[in-house]
Amino acid sequence: MAIEGIDGCGKTTQANMLVDRLKKEEIEATYVRPIYVLLNLIRLGEVTKNPVSPRRARASNKKSSILQRAVMGLFGYPYAITTYIYLKLTSKDKIIVCDRYFYQFFFDLFGEISEKVIRIFPKSDITFFLDGNLDIFYSRMDNSFINFSIDIYANFSAGILTSFAIRFIQTSHSSLSFTSSIFQYLRCFIYHFIS
């Protein structure tokens, strides 16, 4: 399953809270950030502190970012599909809770045509999109992403994600409240899946 949304909406908090809740219910669950899974394997488990990011490359004013973007564009999709296969093979009998899936990654790599790329990429079993006040989310972002206007994030959330079968969760409630909403839906999904 995946928790999606723009930076600053609380994805990491929710993903971790959900894994804790699932474990309390004796459901085996693991937290992952799919975009960095293979990168961290290559680094022998070292968690990436300054990950390669297509958005950082796009936000950068350096000329070298053009080359970086070209390389990311060429290898981005094969990297994502390899990560997907790896997660499928290593996640038997447990729930993988993805802190962001590949939607934003493809949007950062391919911009306007990312919707076409997303359509051919395997979907997570369930995706929750944390929706709320863009101005608040924008104010929480890492400084390296502020080079993008808020309109880019609005286009991403309104254009790309609303095109797919994704459950929207309003973040205007307390963190615990929307964790409970996600958990209840997920529990129904698991029950339906195993019955």
Coordinates of N, CA and C in Angstrom, one line a residue:
M1 N 0.8 -1.2 0.0 CA 0.0 0.0 0.0 C 0.9 1.2 0.0
A2 N 0.3 2.3 -0.5 CA 1.1 3.6 -0.6 C 0.4 4.7 0.1
I3 N 1.2 5.6 0.7 CA 0.7 6.9 1.2 C 1.3 8.0 0.3
E4 N 0.5 8.7 -0.4 CA 1.0 9.8 -1.3 C 0.5 11.1 -0.9
G5 N 1.1 12.1 -1.5 CA 0.8 13.5 -1.2 C 2.0 14.4 -1.4
I6 N 1.8 15.7 -1.5 CA 3.0 16.6 -1.7 C 3.8 16.7 -0.4
D7 N 5.0 17.2 -0.6 CA 5.9 17.3 0.6 C 5.2 18.2 1.6
G8 N 5.4 17.8 2.9 CA 4.9 18.6 4.0 C 3.5 18.2 4.4
C9 N 2.9 17.2 3.8 CA 1.5 16.8 4.1 C 1.4 15.8 5.3
G10 N 2.6 15.2 5.6 CA 2.6 14.2 6.7 C 2.7 12.8 6.3
K11 N 3.1 12.5 5.1 CA 3.2 11.1 4.6 C 4.1 10.2 5.5
T12 N 5.3 10.7 5.9 CA 6.2 9.9 6.7 C 5.6 9.6 8.1
T13 N 5.0 10.6 8.7 CA 4.4 10.4 10.0 C 3.3 9.4 9.9
Q14 N 2.4 9.5 8.9 CA 1.3 8.6 8.7 C 1.8 7.2 8.4
A15 N 2.8 7.0 7.6 CA 3.3 5.7 7.2 C 3.9 5.0 8.4
N16 N 4.6 5.7 9.2 CA 5.2 5.1 10.5 C 4.1 4.8 11.5
M17 N 3.1 5.7 11.7 CA 2.0 5.4 12.6 C 1.2 4.2 12.2
L18 N 1.0 4.1 10.9 CA 0.3 2.9 10.3 C 1.0 1.6 10.6
V19 N 2.3 1.6 10.3 CA 3.1 0.4 10.6 C 3.0 0.0 12.0
D20 N 3.2 1.0 12.9 CA 3.0 0.7 14.4 C 1.7 0.1 14.7
R21 N 0.6 0.7 14.1 CA -0.7 0.2 14.4 C -0.9 -1.2 13.9
L22 N -0.4 -1.5 12.7 CA -0.6 -2.8 12.1 C 0.2 -3.9 13.0
K23 N 1.4 -3.5 13.5 CA 2.1 -4.4 14.3 C 1.4 -4.7 15.6
K24 N 0.8 -3.7 16.2 CA 0.0 -3.8 17.4 C -1.1 -4.8 17.2
E25 N -1.6 -4.9 16.0 CA -2.7 -5.8 15.7 C -2.2 -7.2 15.2
E26 N -0.8 -7.3 15.4 CA -0.1 -8.6 15.0 C -0.2 -8.8 13.5
I27 N -0.2 -7.8 12.7 CA -0.1 -7.9 11.3 C 1.3 -7.5 10.9
E28 N 2.0 -8.4 10.2 CA 3.4 -8.0 9.8 C 3.4 -6.9 8.8
A29 N 4.1 -5.9 9.1 CA 4.2 -4.7 8.2 C 5.6 -4.1 8.2
T30 N 6.0 -3.5 7.1 CA 7.3 -2.9 7.0 C 7.1 -1.5 6.3
Y31 N 7.8 -0.5 6.8 CA 7.9 0.8 6.3 C 9.0 0.9 5.2
V32 N 8.7 1.4 4.0 CA 9.7 1.6 3.0 C 9.5 2.9 2.3
R33 N 10.6 3.5 1.8 CA 10.6 4.6 0.9 C 11.0 4.0 -0.5
P34 N 10.1 3.6 -1.3 CA 10.4 2.8 -2.5 C 11.5 3.4 -3.4
I35 N 11.5 4.7 -3.5 CA 12.4 5.4 -4.5 C 13.8 5.1 -4.1
Y36 N 14.1 4.9 -2.8 CA 15.5 4.7 -2.3 C 15.9 3.3 -2.0
V37 N 14.9 2.3 -2.1 CA 15.2 1.0 -1.7 C 16.4 0.4 -2.4
L38 N 16.5 0.4 -3.7 CA 17.7 -0.2 -4.4 C 18.9 0.7 -4.2
L39 N 18.8 2.0 -4.1 CA 19.9 2.9 -3.8 C 20.6 2.5 -2.5
N40 N 19.7 2.2 -1.5 CA 20.2 1.8 -0.2 C 20.8 0.4 -0.2
L41 N 20.3 -0.5 -1.0 CA 20.9 -1.8 -1.2 C 22.3 -1.7 -1.8
I42 N 22.4 -0.9 -2.8 CA 23.7 -0.6 -3.4 C 24.7 -0.1 -2.4
R43 N 24.2 0.8 -1.5 CA 25.1 1.4 -0.5 C 25.2 0.5 0.8
L44 N 24.8 -0.8 0.6 CA 24.8 -1.8 1.7 C 24.1 -1.4 2.9
G45 N 22.9 -0.9 2.7 CA 22.0 -0.6 3.8 C 22.1 0.8 4.4
E46 N 23.1 1.6 3.9 CA 23.2 3.0 4.5 C 22.1 3.8 4.0
V47 N 21.4 4.4 4.9 CA 20.2 5.2 4.6 C 20.7 6.5 3.9
T48 N 20.1 6.8 2.8 CA 20.5 7.9 2.0 C 20.1 9.2 2.7
K49 N 21.1 10.1 3.0 CA 20.8 11.4 3.6 C 20.6 12.5 2.6
N50 N 21.4 12.4 1.5 CA 21.3 13.4 0.4 C 21.0 12.6 -0.9
P51 N 19.7 12.1 -1.0 CA 19.4 11.2 -2.2 C 19.4 12.0 -3.5
V52 N 19.7 11.2 -4.5 CA 19.6 11.8 -5.9 C 18.1 12.0 -6.1
S53 N 17.8 13.2 -6.5 CA 16.4 13.5 -6.7 C 16.1 14.2 -8.0
P54 N 15.2 13.8 -8.8 CA 14.9 14.5 -10.0 C 14.4 15.9 -9.8
R55 N 13.7 16.1 -8.6 CA 13.1 17.4 -8.3 C 14.2 18.3 -7.9
R56 N 15.2 17.8 -7.2 CA 16.4 18.7 -6.8 C 17.1 19.1 -8.1
A57 N 17.3 18.2 -9.0 CA 18.0 18.5 -10.2 C 17.2 19.5 -11.0
R58 N 15.9 19.4 -11.1 CA 15.0 20.3 -11.8 C 15.1 21.7 -11.1
A59 N 15.1 21.7 -9.8 CA 15.1 23.0 -9.1 C 16.4 23.7 -9.1
S60 N 17.5 22.9 -9.4 CA 18.8 23.5 -9.4 C 19.1 24.4 -10.6
N61 N 19.9 25.4 -10.4 CA 20.2 26.3 -11.5 C 21.5 25.9 -12.2
K62 N 22.1 24.9 -11.7 CA 23.4 24.5 -12.3 C 23.2 23.8 -13.7
K63 N 24.2 24.1 -14.6 CA 24.1 23.5 -15.9 C 24.3 22.0 -15.8
S64 N 25.0 21.5 -14.8 CA 25.2 20.0 -14.7 C 23.8 19.3 -14.5
S65 N 22.8 20.1 -14.0 CA 21.5 19.4 -13.7 C 20.9 18.9 -15.0
I66 N 21.2 19.5 -16.1 CA 20.6 19.1 -17.4 C 21.1 17.6 -17.7
L67 N 22.4 17.3 -17.5 CA 22.9 16.0 -17.7 C 22.3 15.0 -16.7
Q68 N 22.2 15.5 -15.4 CA 21.6 14.7 -14.4 C 20.2 14.3 -14.7
R69 N 19.4 15.3 -15.2 CA 18.0 15.0 -15.6 C 17.9 14.1 -16.7
A70 N 18.8 14.2 -17.7 CA 18.8 13.3 -18.8 C 19.0 11.8 -18.4
V71 N 20.0 11.7 -17.5 CA 20.4 10.3 -17.0 C 19.2 9.8 -16.2
M72 N 18.6 10.6 -15.4 CA 17.5 10.1 -14.6 C 16.3 9.7 -15.4
G73 N 16.1 10.5 -16.5 CA 15.0 10.2 -17.4 C 15.2 8.9 -18.1
L74 N 16.4 8.6 -18.5 CA 16.8 7.4 -19.2 C 16.7 6.1 -18.3
F75 N 17.1 6.3 -17.0 CA 17.1 5.1 -16.1 C 16.0 5.1 -15.1
G76 N 15.2 6.2 -15.0 CA 14.2 6.3 -14.0 C 13.1 5.2 -14.1
Y77 N 12.5 4.9 -15.2 CA 11.5 3.9 -15.3 C 12.1 2.5 -15.0
P78 N 13.2 2.1 -15.7 CA 13.7 0.7 -15.4 C 14.1 0.6 -13.9
Y79 N 14.6 1.7 -13.3 CA 14.9 1.6 -11.8 C 13.6 1.4 -11.0
A80 N 12.6 2.1 -11.4 CA 11.3 2.0 -10.6 C 10.7 0.6 -10.8
I81 N 10.7 0.0 -12.0 CA 10.1 -1.3 -12.2 C 11.0 -2.4 -11.5
T82 N 12.3 -2.2 -11.5 CA 13.1 -3.1 -10.8 C 12.8 -3.1 -9.3
T83 N 12.6 -1.9 -8.7 CA 12.3 -1.7 -7.3 C 11.0 -2.4 -7.0
Y84 N 10.0 -2.2 -7.9 CA 8.7 -2.8 -7.7 C 8.8 -4.3 -7.7
I85 N 9.5 -4.9 -8.6 CA 9.7 -6.4 -8.6 C 10.4 -6.8 -7.3
Y86 N 11.4 -6.1 -6.9 CA 12.2 -6.5 -5.7 C 11.2 -6.4 -4.5
L87 N 10.4 -5.4 -4.4 CA 9.5 -5.3 -3.2 C 8.5 -6.4 -3.3
K88 N 8.0 -6.8 -4.5 CA 7.0 -7.9 -4.6 C 7.6 -9.2 -4.1
L89 N 8.9 -9.4 -4.5 CA 9.6 -10.7 -4.2 C 9.9 -10.8 -2.7
T90 N 10.2 -9.7 -2.1 CA 10.6 -9.7 -0.7 C 9.5 -9.4 0.3
S91 N 8.2 -9.2 -0.2 CA 7.2 -8.8 0.8 C 6.1 -9.9 0.9
K92 N 6.4 -11.1 0.6 CA 5.4 -12.1 0.8 C 4.9 -12.2 2.2
D93 N 3.6 -12.4 2.4 CA 3.0 -12.5 3.8 C 3.2 -11.3 4.7
K94 N 3.4 -10.1 4.1 CA 3.5 -8.9 5.0 C 3.0 -7.7 4.2
I95 N 2.6 -6.7 4.9 CA 2.2 -5.5 4.2 C 3.4 -4.5 4.1
I96 N 3.6 -4.0 2.9 CA 4.6 -3.0 2.7 C 3.9 -1.7 2.7
V97 N 4.3 -0.8 3.6 CA 3.7 0.5 3.7 C 4.7 1.5 3.0
C98 N 4.3 2.0 1.9 CA 5.2 2.9 1.1 C 5.0 4.3 1.5
D99 N 6.1 4.9 1.9 CA 6.1 6.4 2.2 C 6.3 7.0 0.8
R100 N 5.3 7.3 0.1 CA 5.3 7.8 -1.3 C 5.5 6.6 -2.2
Y101 N 4.9 6.6 -3.3 CA 5.1 5.5 -4.3 C 5.9 6.2 -5.4
F102 N 5.6 5.9 -6.7 CA 6.4 6.5 -7.8 C 5.7 7.6 -8.5
Y103 N 4.6 8.0 -8.1 CA 3.8 9.1 -8.8 C 4.6 10.4 -8.9
Q104 N 5.0 10.9 -7.7 CA 5.8 12.1 -7.7 C 7.1 12.0 -8.5
F105 N 7.8 10.8 -8.3 CA 9.0 10.5 -9.0 C 8.9 10.7 -10.5
F106 N 7.8 10.0 -11.1 CA 7.6 10.1 -12.5 C 7.2 11.5 -12.9
F107 N 6.4 12.2 -12.1 CA 6.1 13.6 -12.4 C 7.3 14.5 -12.5
D108 N 8.2 14.3 -11.5 CA 9.5 15.0 -11.5 C 10.3 14.7 -12.7
L109 N 10.3 13.5 -13.1 CA 11.1 13.0 -14.3 C 10.5 13.5 -15.6
F110 N 9.2 13.2 -15.8 CA 8.6 13.4 -17.1 C 7.6 14.5 -17.2
G111 N 7.4 15.2 -16.2 CA 6.5 16.4 -16.2 C 5.1 16.1 -16.8
E112 N 4.7 16.8 -17.9 CA 3.4 16.7 -18.5 C 3.0 15.3 -18.9
I113 N 4.0 14.5 -19.4 CA 3.7 13.2 -19.9 C 3.7 12.1 -18.8
S114 N 3.9 12.5 -17.6 CA 4.0 11.5 -16.5 C 2.8 10.7 -16.3
E115 N 1.6 11.3 -16.7 CA 0.3 10.5 -16.5 C 0.4 9.3 -17.4
K116 N 0.9 9.4 -18.6 CA 1.0 8.2 -19.5 C 2.0 7.2 -18.9
V117 N 3.1 7.6 -18.3 CA 4.0 6.7 -17.7 C 3.4 6.0 -16.5
I118 N 2.6 6.8 -15.7 CA 2.0 6.2 -14.5 C 0.9 5.1 -14.9
R119 N 0.3 5.4 -16.0 CA -0.8 4.4 -16.5 C -0.2 3.1 -16.8
I120 N 1.0 3.0 -17.3 CA 1.6 1.7 -17.6 C 2.4 1.1 -16.5
F121 N 2.6 1.8 -15.4 CA 3.4 1.3 -14.3 C 2.4 0.5 -13.3
P122 N 2.9 -0.6 -12.8 CA 2.1 -1.4 -11.8 C 1.6 -0.5 -10.6
K123 N 0.4 -0.6 -10.2 CA -0.2 0.2 -9.1 C 0.0 -0.6 -7.8
S124 N 0.1 0.2 -6.7 CA 0.0 -0.4 -5.4 C -1.4 -1.0 -5.2
D125 N -1.5 -1.9 -4.3 CA -2.9 -2.5 -4.0 C -3.9 -1.4 -3.6
I126 N -3.4 -0.5 -2.7 CA -4.2 0.6 -2.2 C -3.3 1.8 -2.2
T127 N -3.8 3.0 -2.6 CA -3.1 4.2 -2.5 C -4.0 5.2 -1.8
F128 N -3.4 5.8 -0.7 CA -4.1 6.9 0.0 C -3.4 8.2 -0.3
F129 N -4.2 9.2 -0.7 CA -3.6 10.6 -1.0 C -4.0 11.5 0.1
L130 N -3.0 12.1 0.8 CA -3.2 13.0 1.9 C -3.5 14.4 1.3
D131 N -4.7 14.8 1.4 CA -5.1 16.1 0.8 C -5.4 17.1 1.9
G132 N -5.1 18.4 1.6 CA -5.3 19.4 2.5 C -4.9 20.8 2.0
N133 N -4.5 21.7 2.9 CA -4.2 23.0 2.5 C -2.8 23.1 1.9
L134 N -2.7 23.5 0.6 CA -1.4 23.5 -0.1 C -0.5 24.6 0.5
D135 N -1.0 25.7 1.0 CA -0.2 26.8 1.5 C 0.5 26.2 2.8
I136 N -0.2 25.5 3.6 CA 0.5 24.9 4.8 C 1.5 23.9 4.4
F137 N 1.2 23.0 3.5 CA 2.2 22.0 3.1 C 3.5 22.7 2.5
Y138 N 3.2 23.7 1.7 CA 4.3 24.4 1.0 C 5.2 25.1 2.0
S139 N 4.7 25.6 3.1 CA 5.5 26.2 4.2 C 6.4 25.2 4.9
R140 N 6.0 23.9 4.9 CA 6.8 22.9 5.6 C 7.9 22.3 4.7
M141 N 8.0 22.6 3.5 CA 8.9 22.0 2.5 C 10.3 22.3 2.8
D142 N 11.2 21.3 2.4 CA 12.6 21.4 2.4 C 13.0 22.6 1.5
N143 N 13.9 23.4 1.9 CA 14.3 24.6 1.2 C 14.6 24.4 -0.3
S144 N 15.2 23.2 -0.6 CA 15.6 22.9 -1.9 C 14.5 22.7 -2.9
F145 N 13.2 22.5 -2.3 CA 12.1 22.4 -3.2 C 11.3 23.7 -3.3
I146 N 11.6 24.7 -2.6 CA 10.9 26.0 -2.6 C 11.1 26.7 -4.0
N147 N 12.1 26.3 -4.8 CA 12.3 26.9 -6.1 C 11.1 26.6 -7.0
F148 N 10.3 25.6 -6.7 CA 9.1 25.4 -7.5 C 8.0 26.2 -6.9
S149 N 7.1 26.7 -7.8 CA 6.0 27.5 -7.4 C 4.9 26.5 -6.8
I150 N 4.1 27.0 -6.0 CA 3.0 26.2 -5.4 C 2.1 25.6 -6.5
D151 N 2.0 26.3 -7.7 CA 1.2 25.9 -8.8 C 1.7 24.5 -9.3
I152 N 3.0 24.2 -9.3 CA 3.5 22.9 -9.7 C 2.9 21.8 -8.8
Y153 N 2.9 22.1 -7.5 CA 2.4 21.1 -6.6 C 0.9 20.9 -6.8
A154 N 0.2 22.0 -7.0 CA -1.3 22.0 -7.2 C -1.6 21.2 -8.5
N155 N -0.8 21.4 -9.6 CA -1.0 20.7 -10.8 C -0.8 19.2 -10.6
F156 N 0.3 18.9 -9.8 CA 0.6 17.4 -9.5 C -0.6 16.8 -8.8
S157 N -1.0 17.4 -7.7 CA -2.1 16.8 -6.9 C -3.4 16.8 -7.6
A158 N -3.8 17.9 -8.3 CA -5.1 17.9 -9.0 C -5.1 17.2 -10.3
G159 N -4.0 17.2 -11.0 CA -4.0 16.6 -12.4 C -3.6 15.2 -12.4
I160 N -2.5 14.8 -11.8 CA -2.0 13.4 -11.9 C -2.8 12.5 -11.0
L161 N -2.8 12.8 -9.7 CA -3.4 11.8 -8.8 C -4.9 11.7 -8.9
T162 N -5.6 12.7 -9.3 CA -7.1 12.6 -9.4 C -7.5 11.8 -10.6
S163 N -6.5 11.4 -11.5 CA -6.8 10.6 -12.6 C -6.9 9.1 -12.3
F164 N -6.5 8.7 -11.1 CA -6.4 7.3 -10.7 C -7.3 7.0 -9.6
A165 N -7.6 5.7 -9.4 CA -8.4 5.2 -8.3 C -7.7 5.3 -7.0
I166 N -7.7 6.4 -6.4 CA -7.0 6.7 -5.1 C -7.9 7.2 -4.1
R167 N -7.8 6.7 -2.8 CA -8.6 7.2 -1.7 C -8.0 8.5 -1.2
F168 N -8.8 9.5 -1.1 CA -8.4 10.8 -0.6 C -8.7 10.9 0.9
I169 N -7.7 11.3 1.7 CA -7.8 11.5 3.1 C -7.6 12.9 3.5
Q170 N -8.5 13.6 4.1 CA -8.4 15.0 4.4 C -7.5 15.1 5.7
T171 N -6.4 16.0 5.6 CA -5.5 16.1 6.7 C -5.9 17.2 7.7
S172 N -7.1 17.8 7.5 CA -7.5 18.8 8.4 C -7.8 18.3 9.8
H173 N -8.0 17.0 9.9 CA -8.3 16.4 11.2 C -7.0 16.1 11.9
S174 N -7.0 15.5 13.1 CA -5.8 15.2 13.8 C -5.1 14.0 13.1
S175 N -3.8 13.9 13.3 CA -3.0 12.8 12.8 C -3.6 11.5 13.1
L176 N -4.0 11.3 14.4 CA -4.5 10.1 14.9 C -5.8 9.7 14.2
S177 N -6.6 10.7 13.9 CA -7.9 10.5 13.3 C -7.8 10.0 11.9
F178 N -6.8 10.6 11.1 CA -6.8 10.1 9.7 C -5.9 8.8 9.6
T179 N -5.1 8.5 10.7 CA -4.4 7.2 10.7 C -5.5 6.2 10.9
S180 N -6.5 6.5 11.8 CA -7.6 5.5 12.0 C -8.4 5.3 10.8
S181 N -8.7 6.3 10.0 CA -9.4 6.2 8.8 C -8.7 5.3 7.8
I182 N -7.4 5.5 7.7 CA -6.5 4.6 6.8 C -6.6 3.2 7.3
F183 N -6.4 3.0 8.6 CA -6.3 1.7 9.2 C -7.6 0.9 9.0
Q184 N -8.8 1.6 9.2 CA -10.1 0.9 9.0 C -10.3 0.5 7.6
Y185 N -9.9 1.3 6.7 CA -10.1 0.9 5.3 C -9.2 -0.2 4.9
L186 N -8.0 -0.1 5.4 CA -7.0 -1.2 5.1 C -7.4 -2.5 5.7
R187 N -8.0 -2.5 6.9 CA -8.4 -3.7 7.6 C -9.5 -4.4 6.8
C188 N -10.5 -3.6 6.3 CA -11.5 -4.1 5.4 C -11.0 -4.7 4.1
F189 N -10.0 -4.0 3.6 CA -9.3 -4.5 2.3 C -8.7 -5.9 2.6
I190 N -7.9 -6.0 3.7 CA -7.2 -7.2 4.1 C -8.3 -8.4 4.3
Y191 N -9.3 -8.1 5.0 CA -10.4 -9.1 5.3 C -11.0 -9.5 4.0
H192 N -11.3 -8.6 3.1 CA -11.9 -9.0 1.8 C -10.9 -9.8 0.9
F193 N -9.6 -9.4 1.0 CA -8.6 -10.1 0.2 C -8.4 -11.5 0.7
I194 N -8.4 -11.8 2.0 CA -8.1 -13.2 2.5 C -9.4 -14.0 2.6
S195 N -10.6 -13.4 2.5 CA -11.8 -14.3 2.6 C -12.3 -14.8 1.2

